[in-house]
CSV table of C-alpha atoms (C1' of nucleotides) in Angstrom, one decimal:
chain,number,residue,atom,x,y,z
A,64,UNK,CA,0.0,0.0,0.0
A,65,UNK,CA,2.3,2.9,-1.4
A,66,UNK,CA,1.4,6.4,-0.6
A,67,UNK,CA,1.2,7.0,-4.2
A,68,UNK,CA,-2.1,4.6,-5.1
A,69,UNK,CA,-3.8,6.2,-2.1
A,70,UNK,CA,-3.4,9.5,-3.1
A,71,UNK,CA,-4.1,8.6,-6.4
A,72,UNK,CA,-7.8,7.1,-5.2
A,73,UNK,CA,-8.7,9.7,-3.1
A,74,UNK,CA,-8.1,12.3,-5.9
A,75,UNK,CA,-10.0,10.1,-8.2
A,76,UNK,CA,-13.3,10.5,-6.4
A,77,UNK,CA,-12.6,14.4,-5.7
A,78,UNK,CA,-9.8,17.0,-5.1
A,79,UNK,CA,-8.4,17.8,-2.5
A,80,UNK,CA,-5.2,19.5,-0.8
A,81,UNK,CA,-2.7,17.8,1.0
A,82,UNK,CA,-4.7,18.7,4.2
A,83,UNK,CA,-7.7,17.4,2.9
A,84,UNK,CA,-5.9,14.0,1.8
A,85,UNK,CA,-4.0,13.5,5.1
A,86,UNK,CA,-7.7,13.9,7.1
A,87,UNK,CA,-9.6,11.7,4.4
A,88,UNK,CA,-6.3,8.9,5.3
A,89,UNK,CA,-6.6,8.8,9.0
A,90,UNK,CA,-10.2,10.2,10.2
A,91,UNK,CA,-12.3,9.6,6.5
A,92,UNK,CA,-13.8,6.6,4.8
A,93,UNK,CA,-10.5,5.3,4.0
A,94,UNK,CA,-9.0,5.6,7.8
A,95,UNK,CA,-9.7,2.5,9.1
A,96,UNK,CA,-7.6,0.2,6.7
A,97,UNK,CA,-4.8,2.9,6.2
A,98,UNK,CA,-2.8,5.9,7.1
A,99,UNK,CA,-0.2,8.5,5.7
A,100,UNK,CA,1.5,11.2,7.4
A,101,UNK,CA,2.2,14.7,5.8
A,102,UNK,CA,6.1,14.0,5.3
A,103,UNK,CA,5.1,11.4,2.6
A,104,UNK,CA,2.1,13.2,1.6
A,105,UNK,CA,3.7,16.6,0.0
A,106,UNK,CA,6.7,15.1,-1.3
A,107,UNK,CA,4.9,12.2,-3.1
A,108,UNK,CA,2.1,15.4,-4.7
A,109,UNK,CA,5.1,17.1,-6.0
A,110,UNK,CA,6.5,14.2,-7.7
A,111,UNK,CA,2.9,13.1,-8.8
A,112,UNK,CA,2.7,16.2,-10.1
A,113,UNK,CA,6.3,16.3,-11.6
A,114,UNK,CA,5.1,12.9,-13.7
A,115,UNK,CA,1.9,14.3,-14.7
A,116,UNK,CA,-0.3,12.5,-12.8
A,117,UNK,CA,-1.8,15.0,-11.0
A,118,UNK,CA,-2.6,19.0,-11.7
A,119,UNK,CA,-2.8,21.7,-8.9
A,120,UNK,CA,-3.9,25.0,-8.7
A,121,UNK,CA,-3.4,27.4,-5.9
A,122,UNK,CA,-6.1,29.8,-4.3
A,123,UNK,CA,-4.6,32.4,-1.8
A,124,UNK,CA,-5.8,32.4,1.2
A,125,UNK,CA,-5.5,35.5,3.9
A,126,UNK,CA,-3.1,34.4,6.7
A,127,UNK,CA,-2.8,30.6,5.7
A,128,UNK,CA,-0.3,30.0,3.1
A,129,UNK,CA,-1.8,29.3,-0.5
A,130,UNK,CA,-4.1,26.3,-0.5
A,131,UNK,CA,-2.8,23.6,-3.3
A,132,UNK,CA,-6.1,21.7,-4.9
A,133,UNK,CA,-5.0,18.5,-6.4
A,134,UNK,CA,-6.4,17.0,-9.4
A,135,UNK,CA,-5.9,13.5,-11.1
A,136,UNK,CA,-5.2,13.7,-14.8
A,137,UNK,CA,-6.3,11.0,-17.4
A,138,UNK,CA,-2.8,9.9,-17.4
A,139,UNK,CA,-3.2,9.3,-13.1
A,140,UNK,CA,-6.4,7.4,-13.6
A,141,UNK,CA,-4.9,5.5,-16.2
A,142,UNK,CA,-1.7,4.6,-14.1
A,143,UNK,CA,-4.2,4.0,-10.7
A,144,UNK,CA,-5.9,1.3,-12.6
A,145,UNK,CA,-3.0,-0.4,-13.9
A,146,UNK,CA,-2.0,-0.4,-10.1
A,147,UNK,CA,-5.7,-1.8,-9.0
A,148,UNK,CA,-5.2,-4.6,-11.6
A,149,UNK,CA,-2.0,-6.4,-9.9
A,150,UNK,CA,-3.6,-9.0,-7.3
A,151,UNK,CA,-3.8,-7.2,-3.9
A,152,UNK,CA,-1.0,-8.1,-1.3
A,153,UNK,CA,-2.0,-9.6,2.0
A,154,UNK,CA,-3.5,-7.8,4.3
A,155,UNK,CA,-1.0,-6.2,7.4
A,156,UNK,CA,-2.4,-6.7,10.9
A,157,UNK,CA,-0.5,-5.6,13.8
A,158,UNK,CA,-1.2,-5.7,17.3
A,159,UNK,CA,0.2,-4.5,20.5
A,160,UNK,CA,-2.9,-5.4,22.4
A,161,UNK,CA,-2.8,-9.4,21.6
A,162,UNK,CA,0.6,-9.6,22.2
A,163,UNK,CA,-0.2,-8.2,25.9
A,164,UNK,CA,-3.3,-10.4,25.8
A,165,UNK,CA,-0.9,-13.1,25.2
A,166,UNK,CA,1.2,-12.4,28.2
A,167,UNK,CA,-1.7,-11.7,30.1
A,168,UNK,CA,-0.1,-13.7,32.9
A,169,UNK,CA,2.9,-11.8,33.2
A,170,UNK,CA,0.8,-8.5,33.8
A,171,UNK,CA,-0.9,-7.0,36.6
A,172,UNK,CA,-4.5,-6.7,36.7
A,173,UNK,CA,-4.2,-3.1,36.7
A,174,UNK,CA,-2.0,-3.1,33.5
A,175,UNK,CA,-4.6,-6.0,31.4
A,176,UNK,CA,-8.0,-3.4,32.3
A,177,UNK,CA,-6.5,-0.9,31.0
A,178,UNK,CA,-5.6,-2.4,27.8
A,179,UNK,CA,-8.9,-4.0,27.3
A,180,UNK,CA,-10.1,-0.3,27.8
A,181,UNK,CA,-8.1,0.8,25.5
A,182,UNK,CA,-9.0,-1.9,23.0
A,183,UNK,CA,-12.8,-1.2,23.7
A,184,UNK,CA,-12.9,2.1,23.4
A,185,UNK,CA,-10.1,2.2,19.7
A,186,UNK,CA,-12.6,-0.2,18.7
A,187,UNK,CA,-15.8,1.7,19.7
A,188,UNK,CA,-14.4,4.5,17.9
A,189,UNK,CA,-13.9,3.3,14.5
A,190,UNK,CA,-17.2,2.1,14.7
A,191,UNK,CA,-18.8,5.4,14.9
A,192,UNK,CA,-16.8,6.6,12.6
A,193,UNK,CA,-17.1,3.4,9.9
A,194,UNK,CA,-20.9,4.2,10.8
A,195,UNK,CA,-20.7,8.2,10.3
A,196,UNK,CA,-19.1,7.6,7.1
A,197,UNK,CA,-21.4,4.8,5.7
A,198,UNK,CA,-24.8,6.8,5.9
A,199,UNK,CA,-23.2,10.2,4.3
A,200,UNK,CA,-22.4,8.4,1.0
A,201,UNK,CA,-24.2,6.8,-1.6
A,202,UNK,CA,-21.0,5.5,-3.8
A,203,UNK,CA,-21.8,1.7,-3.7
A,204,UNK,CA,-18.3,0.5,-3.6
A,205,UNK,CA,-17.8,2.2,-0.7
A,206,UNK,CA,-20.6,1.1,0.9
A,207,UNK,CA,-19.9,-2.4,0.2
A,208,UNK,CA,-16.2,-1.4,1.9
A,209,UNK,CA,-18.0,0.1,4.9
A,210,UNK,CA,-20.3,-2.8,5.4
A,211,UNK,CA,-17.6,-4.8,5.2
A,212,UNK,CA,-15.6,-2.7,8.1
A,213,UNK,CA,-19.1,-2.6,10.1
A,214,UNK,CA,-19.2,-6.2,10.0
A,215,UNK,CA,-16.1,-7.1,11.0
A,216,UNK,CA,-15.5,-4.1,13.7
A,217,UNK,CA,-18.8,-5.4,15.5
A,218,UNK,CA,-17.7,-9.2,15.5
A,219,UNK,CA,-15.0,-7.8,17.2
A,220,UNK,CA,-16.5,-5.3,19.9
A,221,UNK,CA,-19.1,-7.8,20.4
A,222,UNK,CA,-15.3,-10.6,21.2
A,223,UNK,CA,-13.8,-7.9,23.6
A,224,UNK,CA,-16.9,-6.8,25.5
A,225,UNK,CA,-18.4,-10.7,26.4
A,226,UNK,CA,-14.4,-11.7,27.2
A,227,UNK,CA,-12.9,-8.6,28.9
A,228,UNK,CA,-13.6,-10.6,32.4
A,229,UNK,CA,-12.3,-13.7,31.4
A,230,UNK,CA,-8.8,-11.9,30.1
A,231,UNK,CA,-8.8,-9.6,33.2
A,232,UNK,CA,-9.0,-13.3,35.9
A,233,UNK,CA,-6.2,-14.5,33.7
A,234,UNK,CA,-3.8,-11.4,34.7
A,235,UNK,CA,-1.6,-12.6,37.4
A,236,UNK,CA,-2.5,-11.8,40.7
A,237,UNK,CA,0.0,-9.0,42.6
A,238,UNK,CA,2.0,-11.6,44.4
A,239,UNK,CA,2.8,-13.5,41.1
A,240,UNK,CA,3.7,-10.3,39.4
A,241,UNK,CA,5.5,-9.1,42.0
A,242,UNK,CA,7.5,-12.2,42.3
A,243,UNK,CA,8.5,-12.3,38.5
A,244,UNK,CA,9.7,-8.7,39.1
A,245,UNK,CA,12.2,-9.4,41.6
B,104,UNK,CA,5.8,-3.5,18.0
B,105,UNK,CA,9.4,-3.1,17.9
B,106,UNK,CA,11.1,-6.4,17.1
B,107,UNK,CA,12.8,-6.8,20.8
B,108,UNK,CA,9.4,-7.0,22.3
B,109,UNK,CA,8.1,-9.4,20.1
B,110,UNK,CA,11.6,-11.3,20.5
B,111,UNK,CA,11.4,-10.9,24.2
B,112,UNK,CA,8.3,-12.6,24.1
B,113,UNK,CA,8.4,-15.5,22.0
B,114,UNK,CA,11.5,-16.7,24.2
B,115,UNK,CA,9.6,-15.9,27.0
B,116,UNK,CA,7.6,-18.8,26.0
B,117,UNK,CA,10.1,-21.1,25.8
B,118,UNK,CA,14.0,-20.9,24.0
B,119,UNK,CA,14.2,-20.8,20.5
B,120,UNK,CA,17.1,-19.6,17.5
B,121,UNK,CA,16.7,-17.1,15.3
B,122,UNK,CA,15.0,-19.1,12.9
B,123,UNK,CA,12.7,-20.8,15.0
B,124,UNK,CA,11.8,-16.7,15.9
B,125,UNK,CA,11.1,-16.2,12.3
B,126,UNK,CA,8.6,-19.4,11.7
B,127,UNK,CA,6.8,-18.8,15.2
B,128,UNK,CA,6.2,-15.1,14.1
B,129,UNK,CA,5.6,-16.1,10.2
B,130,UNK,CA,3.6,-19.8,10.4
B,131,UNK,CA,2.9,-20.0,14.6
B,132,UNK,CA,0.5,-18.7,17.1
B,133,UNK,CA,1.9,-15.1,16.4
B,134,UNK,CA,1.6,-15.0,13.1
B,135,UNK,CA,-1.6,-13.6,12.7
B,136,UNK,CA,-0.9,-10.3,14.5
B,137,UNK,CA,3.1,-9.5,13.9
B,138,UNK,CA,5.6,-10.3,11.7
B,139,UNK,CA,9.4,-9.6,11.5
B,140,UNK,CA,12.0,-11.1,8.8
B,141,UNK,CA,15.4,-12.3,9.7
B,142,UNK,CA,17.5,-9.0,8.8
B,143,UNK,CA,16.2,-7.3,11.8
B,144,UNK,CA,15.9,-10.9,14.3
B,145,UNK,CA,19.5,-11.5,14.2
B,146,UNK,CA,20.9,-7.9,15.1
B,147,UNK,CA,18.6,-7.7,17.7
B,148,UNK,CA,19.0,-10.9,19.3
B,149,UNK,CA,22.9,-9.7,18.8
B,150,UNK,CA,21.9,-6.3,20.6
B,151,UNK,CA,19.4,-8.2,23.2
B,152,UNK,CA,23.0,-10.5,23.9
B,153,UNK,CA,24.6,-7.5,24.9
B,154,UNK,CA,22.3,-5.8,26.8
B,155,UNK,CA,21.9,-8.8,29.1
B,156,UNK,CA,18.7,-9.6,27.7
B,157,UNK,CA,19.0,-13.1,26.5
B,158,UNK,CA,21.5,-15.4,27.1
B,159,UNK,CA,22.5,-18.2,24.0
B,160,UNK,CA,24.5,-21.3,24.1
B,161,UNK,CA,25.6,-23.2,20.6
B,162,UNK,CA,24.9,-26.4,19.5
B,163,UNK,CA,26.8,-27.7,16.4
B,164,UNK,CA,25.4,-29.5,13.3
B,165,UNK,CA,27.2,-31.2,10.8
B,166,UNK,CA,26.5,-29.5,7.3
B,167,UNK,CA,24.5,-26.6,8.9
B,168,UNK,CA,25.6,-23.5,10.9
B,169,UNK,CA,26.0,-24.2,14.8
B,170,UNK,CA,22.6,-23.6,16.1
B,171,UNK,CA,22.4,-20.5,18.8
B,172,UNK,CA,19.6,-21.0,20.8
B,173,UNK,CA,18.8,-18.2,22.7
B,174,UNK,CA,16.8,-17.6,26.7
B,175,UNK,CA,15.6,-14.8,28.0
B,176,UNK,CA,17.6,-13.8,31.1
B,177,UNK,CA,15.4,-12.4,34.7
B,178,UNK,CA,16.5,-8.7,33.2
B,179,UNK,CA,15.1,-9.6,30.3
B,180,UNK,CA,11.9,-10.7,31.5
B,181,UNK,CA,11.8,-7.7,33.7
B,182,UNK,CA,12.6,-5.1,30.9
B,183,UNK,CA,9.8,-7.2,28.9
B,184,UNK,CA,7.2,-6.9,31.4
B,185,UNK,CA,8.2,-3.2,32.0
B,186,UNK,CA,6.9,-3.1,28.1
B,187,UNK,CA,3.9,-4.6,28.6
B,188,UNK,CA,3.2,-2.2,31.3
B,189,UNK,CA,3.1,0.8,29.1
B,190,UNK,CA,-1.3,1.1,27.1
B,191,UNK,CA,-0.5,-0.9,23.6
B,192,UNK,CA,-0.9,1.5,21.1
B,193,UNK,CA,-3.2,1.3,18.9
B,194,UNK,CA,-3.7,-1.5,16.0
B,195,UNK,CA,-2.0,-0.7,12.6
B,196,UNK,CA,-4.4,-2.5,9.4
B,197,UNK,CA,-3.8,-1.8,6.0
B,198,UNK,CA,-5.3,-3.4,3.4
B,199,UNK,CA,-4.6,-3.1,-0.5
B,200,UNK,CA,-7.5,-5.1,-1.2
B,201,UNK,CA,-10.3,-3.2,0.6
B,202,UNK,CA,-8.7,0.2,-1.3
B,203,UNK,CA,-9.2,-2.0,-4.8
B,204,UNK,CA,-12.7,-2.6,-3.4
B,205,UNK,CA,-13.7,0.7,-3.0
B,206,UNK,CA,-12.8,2.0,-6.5
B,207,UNK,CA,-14.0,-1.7,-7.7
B,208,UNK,CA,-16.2,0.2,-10.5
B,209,UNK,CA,-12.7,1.3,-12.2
B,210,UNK,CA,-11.9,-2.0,-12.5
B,211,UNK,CA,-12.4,-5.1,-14.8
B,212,UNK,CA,-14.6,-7.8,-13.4
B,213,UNK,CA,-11.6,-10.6,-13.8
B,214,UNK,CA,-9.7,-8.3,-11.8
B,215,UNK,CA,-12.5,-8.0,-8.6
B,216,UNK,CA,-12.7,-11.4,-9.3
B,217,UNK,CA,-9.1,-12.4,-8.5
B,218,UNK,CA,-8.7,-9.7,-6.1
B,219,UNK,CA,-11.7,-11.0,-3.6
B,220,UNK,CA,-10.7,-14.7,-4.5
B,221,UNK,CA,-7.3,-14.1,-3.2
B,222,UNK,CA,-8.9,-12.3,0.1
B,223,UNK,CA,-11.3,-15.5,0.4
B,224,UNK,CA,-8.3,-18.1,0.3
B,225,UNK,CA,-6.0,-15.5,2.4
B,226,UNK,CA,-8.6,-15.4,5.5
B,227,UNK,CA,-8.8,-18.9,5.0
B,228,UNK,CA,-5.3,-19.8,5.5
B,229,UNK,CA,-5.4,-17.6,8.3
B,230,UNK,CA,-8.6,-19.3,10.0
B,231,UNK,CA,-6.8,-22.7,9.6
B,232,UNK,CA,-3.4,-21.5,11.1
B,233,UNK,CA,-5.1,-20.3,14.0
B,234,UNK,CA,-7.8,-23.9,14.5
B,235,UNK,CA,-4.4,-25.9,13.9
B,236,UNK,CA,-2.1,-23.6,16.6
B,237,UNK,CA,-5.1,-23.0,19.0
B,238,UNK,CA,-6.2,-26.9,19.5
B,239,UNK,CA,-2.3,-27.7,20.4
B,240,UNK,CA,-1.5,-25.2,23.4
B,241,UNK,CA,-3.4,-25.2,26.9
B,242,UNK,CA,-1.5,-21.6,27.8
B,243,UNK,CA,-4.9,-20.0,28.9
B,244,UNK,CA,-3.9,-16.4,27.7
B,245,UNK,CA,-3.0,-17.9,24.1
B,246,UNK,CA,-6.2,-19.4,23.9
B,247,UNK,CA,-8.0,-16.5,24.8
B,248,UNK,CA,-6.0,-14.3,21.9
B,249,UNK,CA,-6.5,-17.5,19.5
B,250,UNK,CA,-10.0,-17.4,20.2
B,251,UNK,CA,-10.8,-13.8,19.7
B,252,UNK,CA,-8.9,-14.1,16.3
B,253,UNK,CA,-11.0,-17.0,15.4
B,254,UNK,CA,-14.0,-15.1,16.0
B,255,UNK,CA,-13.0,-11.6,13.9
B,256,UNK,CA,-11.4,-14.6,11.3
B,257,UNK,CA,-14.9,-16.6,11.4
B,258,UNK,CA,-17.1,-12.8,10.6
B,259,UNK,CA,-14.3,-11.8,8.4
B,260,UNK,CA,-14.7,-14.9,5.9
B,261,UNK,CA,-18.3,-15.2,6.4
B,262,UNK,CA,-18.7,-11.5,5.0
B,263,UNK,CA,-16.1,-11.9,2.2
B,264,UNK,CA,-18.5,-15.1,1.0
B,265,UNK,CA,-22.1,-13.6,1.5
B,266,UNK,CA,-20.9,-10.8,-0.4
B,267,UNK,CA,-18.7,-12.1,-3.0
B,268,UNK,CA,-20.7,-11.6,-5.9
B,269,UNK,CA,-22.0,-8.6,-4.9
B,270,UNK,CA,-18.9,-6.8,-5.1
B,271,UNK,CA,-18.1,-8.2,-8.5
B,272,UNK,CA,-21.0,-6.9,-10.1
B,273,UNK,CA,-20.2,-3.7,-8.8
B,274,UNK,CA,-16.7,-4.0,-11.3
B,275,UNK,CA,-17.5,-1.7,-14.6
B,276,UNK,CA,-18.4,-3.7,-17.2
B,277,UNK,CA,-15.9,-4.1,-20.1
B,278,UNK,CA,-16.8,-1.2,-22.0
B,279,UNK,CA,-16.7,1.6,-19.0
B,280,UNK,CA,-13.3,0.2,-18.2
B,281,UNK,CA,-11.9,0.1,-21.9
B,282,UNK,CA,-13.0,4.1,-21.7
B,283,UNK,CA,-11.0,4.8,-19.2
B,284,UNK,CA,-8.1,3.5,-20.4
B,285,UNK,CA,-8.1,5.3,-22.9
C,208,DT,C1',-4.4,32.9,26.5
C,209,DA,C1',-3.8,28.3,25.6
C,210,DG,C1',-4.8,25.0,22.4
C,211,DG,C1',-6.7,23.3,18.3
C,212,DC,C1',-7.5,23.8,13.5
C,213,DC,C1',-6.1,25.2,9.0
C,214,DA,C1',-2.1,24.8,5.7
C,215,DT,C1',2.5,23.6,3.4
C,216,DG,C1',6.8,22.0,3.4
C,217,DT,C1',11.7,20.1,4.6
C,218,DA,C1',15.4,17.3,6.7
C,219,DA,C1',17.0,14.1,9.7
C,220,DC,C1',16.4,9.8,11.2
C,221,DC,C1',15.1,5.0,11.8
C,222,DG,C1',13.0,0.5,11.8
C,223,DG,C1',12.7,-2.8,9.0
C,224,DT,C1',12.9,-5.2,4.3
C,225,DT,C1',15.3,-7.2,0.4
C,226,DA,C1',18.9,-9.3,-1.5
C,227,DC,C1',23.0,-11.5,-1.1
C,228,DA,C1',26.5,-15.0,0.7
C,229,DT,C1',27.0,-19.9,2.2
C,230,DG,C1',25.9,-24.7,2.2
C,231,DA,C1',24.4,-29.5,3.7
C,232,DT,C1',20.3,-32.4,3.8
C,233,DT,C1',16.0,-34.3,2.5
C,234,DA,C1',11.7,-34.8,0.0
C,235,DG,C1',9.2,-34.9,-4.3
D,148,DC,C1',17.5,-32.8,-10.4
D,149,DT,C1',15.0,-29.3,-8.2
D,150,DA,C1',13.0,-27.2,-4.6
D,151,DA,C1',12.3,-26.7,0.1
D,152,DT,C1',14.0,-26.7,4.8
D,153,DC,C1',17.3,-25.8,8.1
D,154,DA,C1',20.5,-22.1,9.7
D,155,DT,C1',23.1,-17.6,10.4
D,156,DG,C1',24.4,-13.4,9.2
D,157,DT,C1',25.5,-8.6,6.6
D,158,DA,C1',24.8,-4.5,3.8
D,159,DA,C1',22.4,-1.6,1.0
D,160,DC,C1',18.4,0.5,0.6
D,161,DC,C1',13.9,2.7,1.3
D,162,DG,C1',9.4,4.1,2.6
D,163,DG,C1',7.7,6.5,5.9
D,164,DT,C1',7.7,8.9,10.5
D,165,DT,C1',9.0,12.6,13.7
D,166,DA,C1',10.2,16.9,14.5
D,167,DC,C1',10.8,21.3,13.1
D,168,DA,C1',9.7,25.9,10.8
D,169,DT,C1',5.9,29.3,10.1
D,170,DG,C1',1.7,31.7,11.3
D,171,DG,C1',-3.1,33.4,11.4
D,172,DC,C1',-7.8,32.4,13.0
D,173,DC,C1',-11.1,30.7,16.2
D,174,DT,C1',-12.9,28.6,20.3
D,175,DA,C1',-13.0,27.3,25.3
DNA sequence: TAGGCCATGTAACCGGTTACATGATTAG
DNA sequence: CTAATCATGTAACCGGTTACATGGCCTA
């Protein structure tokens, strides 16, 4: 997942500035299966642009510096779908939580609730956002991506809420902790 | 996830070389939520040496390199628990395939096709990696994490099949596709 | 008045991957 | 005879993050 092909699709469904792209990455319809920063963001728009895959045009703004609108040119769309048409790599799943969950026994109570929390509420909060998302557009393909993401997200809420207690007993009590630290 | 964590934690399970490192995080019971390749195990179990982390002692083969099979030392464990202490960040996903998904009507229905064939069989392995890991430990903490992966695994696939063909015959036909290459 | 939002951009850094080097053994 | 498995290690590379620079506007 290259910084390039996402900036490439989320110009192909509208404009947008560097600004706008980096929000539409981590809090828009496309958040919850990836992410970019602004240090790969700007540099990869002026080489897109430098290749001819994208246009920009500026509008001033008072006090902010200029805003840059991004377009996709034919020749971007053309190159995207060449890039859609290789075979998707594997997906990329990491997780500090299970690896904690998986130590569980090593941890103090304390430490194992407040992961769970954590977990909960990250979880919760995708959610609502996969949720916002899904009613304010009509595109289907997204809303076959965002049903998908509801789907999964709630099959995994619904895990962590009915098993929080069970991972919680399995933390090891203070004295066992307490030992292992010595 | 930094590598020494994940290091620190499969030899907290029990000892194990570099290699066997690699396969646990690539084919075992980690598998499904890390991954690391050998040019940054071997350095760190190097580093993790020197630090007083681990401890390793050699075993020669004939034919193949002496085997250095390494065990986490009490300041390891310590320092290892001391990371689990700290509220896991939260859970990095990217997926290539769900971003073909959502701009599925820019592409060929062969390629949706192969695309969501590949995620089908993908999930699938995954599923049966974690049946065959999860029915041969009794570690309660393991079984827990195995157990919520079967579950998201078990919604995951179940989507990806129930809506298979719906996503495909969201692909543009032949026509809208050869137009845009153009 | 502190902090967040808007807005762009650069440079240093870094964790980790890929590819290479080496080579015996075993299974298909 | 080929490919995979076992087994360790290095070096180059690279994609991407973090932190910094700049600064006005608006809200709590």
């Amino acid at each position: 997942m290259n910084t390039q092909t996402l900036i490439l699709a989320i110009l192909n469904f509208d404009d947008a500035t560097g600004y706008e792209i980096k929000k539409q990455s981590s809090e828009g319809a496309f958040s919850f299966f990836v992410d970019i920063s602004f240090g790969s963001i700007y540099p990869t728009l002026s080489r897109l642009e430098a290749e001819g895959y994208v246009t920009s045009r500026s509008e001033s703004q008072s006090g902010k510096p200029d805003k840059k609108i991004y377009a996709i040119t034919d020749a971007g769309r053309a190159e995207f779908i060449k890039m859609l048409d290789v075979v998707p790599q594997r997906d990329k799943f990491k997780s500090e939580f299970l690896l904690t969950g998986m130590c569980a026994d090593l941890c103090s109570q304390k430490t194992i609730e407040q992961a769970i929390n954590k977990q909960i509420a990250d979880t919760q909060d995708i959610l609502d956002m996969i949720i916002d998302r899904g009613q304010s557009c009509d595109h289907a393909a997204t809303q076959w991506v965002t049903s998908f993401g509801l789907h999964v997200k709630q099959a995994t809420l619904e895990y962590l809420k009915n098993n929080r207690e069970s991972l919680i007993a399995l933390a090891g009590d203070q004295q066992v902790v307490k030992d292992a630290a010595e």
